[in-house]
């Protein structure tokens, strides 16, 4: 029997501010069978694109990227905030509602010509995903797709990544 993944998404009205309906994957993570099935969908997407490396932004990108990389037998590299990575890094800035922030990626994280999937738990405004894509491309990687468990379509994150192959398990 197919899994109804939407039953494993929590909804929080008026968070982080009035009028916003926040979606969270915590219930999905708490059920190993559902979480495995969800990441398996991303693995299938990645296999079809001959992915050689997974890159994901900050902690939430790890939640999706690490199990997918493990199942594919490829590496995972995080794009993180300043001073969170050892060694030499490159930087990309992105806009926030309240200013700017930056992500960093190790200079040896992606090899030139390597086929990369950029993953995160959810696609919202697309700022961190766009910055992560630019980091990968600065290093000569080829972004062959982006994958998410949830897309919050009202926040228009897909507008920032419209030129890339896309997978989302659920769309709200």
One Martini backbone bead per residue (centre of mass of N, CA, C, O) as a GRO file, in nm:
protein
  172
    1UNK     BB    1   0.095   0.038   0.025
    2UNK     BB    2   0.086   0.352  -0.012
    3UNK     BB    3   0.222   0.644   0.100
    4UNK     BB    4   0.101   0.921   0.291
    5UNK     BB    5   0.305   1.182   0.336
    6UNK     BB    6   0.110   1.412   0.443
    7UNK     BB    7   0.073   1.272   0.734
    8UNK     BB    8   0.403   1.367   0.795
    9UNK     BB    9   0.305   1.673   0.824
   10UNK     BB   10   0.346   1.969   0.978
   11UNK     BB   11   0.132   2.241   1.094
   12UNK     BB   12   0.192   2.611   1.138
   13UNK     BB   13   0.022   2.865   1.220
   14UNK     BB   14   0.164   3.170   1.233
   15UNK     BB   15   0.461   3.072   1.118
   16UNK     BB   16   0.662   3.323   1.222
   17UNK     BB   17   0.397   3.470   1.114
   18UNK     BB   18   0.132   3.613   1.025
   19UNK     BB   19  -0.003   3.414   0.750
   20UNK     BB   20   0.178   3.167   0.807
   21UNK     BB   21   0.234   2.828   0.683
   22UNK     BB   22   0.406   2.591   0.839
   23UNK     BB   23   0.629   2.326   0.747
   24UNK     BB   24   0.706   1.990   0.880
   25UNK     BB   25   0.918   1.679   0.901
   26UNK     BB   26   0.929   1.544   1.182
   27UNK     BB   27   0.720   1.307   1.155
   28UNK     BB   28   0.886   1.163   0.934
   29UNK     BB   29   1.150   1.117   1.102
   30UNK     BB   30   0.997   0.935   1.328
   31UNK     BB   31   0.952   0.743   1.065
   32UNK     BB   32   1.148   0.522   0.916
   33UNK     BB   33   0.976   0.417   0.678
   34UNK     BB   34   0.897   0.695   0.562
   35UNK     BB   35   1.177   0.820   0.533
   36UNK     BB   36   1.290   0.607   0.344
   37UNK     BB   37   1.078   0.639   0.119
   38UNK     BB   38   1.139   0.937   0.063
   39UNK     BB   39   1.446   0.907  -0.007
   40UNK     BB   40   1.404   0.701  -0.237
   41UNK     BB   41   1.284   0.905  -0.436
   42UNK     BB   42   1.552   1.067  -0.458
   43UNK     BB   43   1.729   0.839  -0.552
   44UNK     BB   44   1.585   0.792  -0.820
   45UNK     BB   45   1.637   1.074  -0.930
   46UNK     BB   46   1.952   1.054  -0.912
   47UNK     BB   47   2.003   0.802  -1.087
   48UNK     BB   48   1.882   0.933  -1.354
   49UNK     BB   49   2.149   1.156  -1.324
   50UNK     BB   50   2.425   1.049  -1.232
   51UNK     BB   51   2.514   1.099  -0.945
   52UNK     BB   52   2.831   1.202  -0.755
   53UNK     BB   53   2.699   1.437  -0.569
   54UNK     BB   54   2.614   1.594  -0.256
   55UNK     BB   55   2.445   1.910  -0.176
   56UNK     BB   56   2.381   2.096   0.137
   57UNK     BB   57   2.224   2.319   0.343
   58UNK     BB   58   2.297   2.296   0.626
   59UNK     BB   59   2.119   2.101   0.841
   60UNK     BB   60   1.870   2.031   0.657
   61UNK     BB   61   2.038   1.910   0.418
   62UNK     BB   62   2.135   1.656   0.574
   63UNK     BB   63   1.864   1.500   0.608
   64UNK     BB   64   1.871   1.430   0.296
   65UNK     BB   65   2.166   1.396   0.182
   66UNK     BB   66   2.293   1.163   0.348
   67UNK     BB   67   2.102   0.920   0.276
   68UNK     BB   68   2.137   0.948  -0.029
   69UNK     BB   69   2.441   0.915  -0.048
   70UNK     BB   70   2.457   0.640   0.087
   71UNK     BB   71   2.272   0.485  -0.121
   72UNK     BB   72   2.468   0.574  -0.371
   73UNK     BB   73   2.782   0.598  -0.293
   74UNK     BB   74   2.830   0.902  -0.217
   75UNK     BB   75   2.894   1.216  -0.150
   76UNK     BB   76   2.887   1.474   0.112
   77UNK     BB   77   2.828   1.836   0.118
   78UNK     BB   78   2.832   2.121   0.306
   79UNK     BB   79   2.661   2.423   0.335
   80UNK     BB   80   2.782   2.690   0.536
   81UNK     BB   81   2.859   2.880   0.773
   82UNK     BB   82   3.072   3.063   0.915
   83UNK     BB   83   3.320   2.868   1.068
   84UNK     BB   84   3.208   2.545   0.999
   85UNK     BB   85   3.467   2.496   0.819
   86UNK     BB   86   3.736   2.342   0.720
   87UNK     BB   87   3.943   2.521   0.555
   88UNK     BB   88   3.900   2.606   0.242
   89UNK     BB   89   3.675   2.862   0.110
   90UNK     BB   90   3.368   2.959  -0.028
   91UNK     BB   91   3.137   3.231  -0.125
   92UNK     BB   92   2.774   3.300  -0.076
   93UNK     BB   93   2.516   3.515  -0.115
   94UNK     BB   94   2.193   3.597   0.047
   95UNK     BB   95   1.867   3.678   0.084
   96UNK     BB   96   1.666   3.831   0.330
   97UNK     BB   97   1.417   3.981   0.499
   98UNK     BB   98   1.674   4.106   0.704
   99UNK     BB   99   1.897   4.065   0.467
  100UNK     BB  100   2.210   3.898   0.486
  101UNK     BB  101   2.384   3.602   0.378
  102UNK     BB  102   2.605   3.308   0.407
  103UNK     BB  103   2.777   3.059   0.224
  104UNK     BB  104   2.992   2.765   0.252
  105UNK     BB  105   3.259   2.592   0.066
  106UNK     BB  106   3.470   2.368   0.002
  107UNK     BB  107   3.714   2.359  -0.246
  108UNK     BB  108   3.708   2.016  -0.237
  109UNK     BB  109   3.399   1.916  -0.265
  110UNK     BB  110   3.415   1.974  -0.582
  111UNK     BB  111   3.457   1.857  -0.895
  112UNK     BB  112   3.522   1.903  -1.200
  113UNK     BB  113   3.229   1.772  -1.363
  114UNK     BB  114   3.055   1.704  -1.139
  115UNK     BB  115   2.759   1.542  -1.046
  116UNK     BB  116   2.499   1.739  -0.888
  117UNK     BB  117   2.296   1.731  -0.596
  118UNK     BB  118   2.056   1.947  -0.459
  119UNK     BB  119   1.956   1.956  -0.111
  120UNK     BB  120   1.646   1.961   0.088
  121UNK     BB  121   1.370   1.968   0.280
  122UNK     BB  122   1.295   2.271   0.174
  123UNK     BB  123   1.115   2.495  -0.040
  124UNK     BB  124   1.099   2.836  -0.041
  125UNK     BB  125   1.269   3.111  -0.144
  126UNK     BB  126   1.576   2.991  -0.245
  127UNK     BB  127   1.843   3.114  -0.129
  128UNK     BB  128   2.017   2.863  -0.039
  129UNK     BB  129   2.002   2.712  -0.307
  130UNK     BB  130   2.122   2.923  -0.491
  131UNK     BB  131   2.393   2.944  -0.337
  132UNK     BB  132   2.470   2.646  -0.368
  133UNK     BB  133   2.480   2.637  -0.673
  134UNK     BB  134   2.700   2.857  -0.705
  135UNK     BB  135   2.919   2.702  -0.554
  136UNK     BB  136   2.935   2.455  -0.736
  137UNK     BB  137   2.996   2.618  -1.001
  138UNK     BB  138   3.262   2.752  -0.907
  139UNK     BB  139   3.396   2.446  -0.893
  140UNK     BB  140   3.268   2.294  -1.167
  141UNK     BB  141   3.004   2.189  -1.123
  142UNK     BB  142   2.710   1.987  -1.208
  143UNK     BB  143   2.381   2.066  -1.198
  144UNK     BB  144   2.125   1.802  -1.226
  145UNK     BB  145   1.969   1.887  -0.951
  146UNK     BB  146   1.675   1.914  -0.736
  147UNK     BB  147   1.579   1.826  -0.385
  148UNK     BB  148   1.264   1.763  -0.202
  149UNK     BB  149   1.010   1.718   0.030
  150UNK     BB  150   0.927   2.033   0.019
  151UNK     BB  151   0.699   2.274  -0.128
  152UNK     BB  152   0.652   2.633  -0.098
  153UNK     BB  153   0.495   2.793  -0.347
  154UNK     BB  154   0.424   3.084  -0.232
  155UNK     BB  155   0.752   3.158  -0.206
  156UNK     BB  156   0.901   3.113  -0.496
  157UNK     BB  157   1.170   2.929  -0.518
  158UNK     BB  158   1.161   2.822  -0.816
  159UNK     BB  159   1.248   3.086  -0.958
  160UNK     BB  160   1.563   3.040  -0.877
  161UNK     BB  161   1.551   2.717  -1.017
  162UNK     BB  162   1.423   2.684  -1.317
  163UNK     BB  163   1.693   2.558  -1.474
  164UNK     BB  164   1.637   2.301  -1.297
  165UNK     BB  165   1.603   2.009  -1.204
  166UNK     BB  166   1.302   1.873  -1.033
  167UNK     BB  167   1.216   1.769  -0.687
  168UNK     BB  168   0.900   1.692  -0.511
  169UNK     BB  169   0.710   1.525  -0.292
  170UNK     BB  170   0.574   1.801  -0.185
  171UNK     BB  171   0.299   2.040  -0.232
  172UNK     BB  172   0.192   2.385  -0.100
   0.00000   0.00000   0.00000
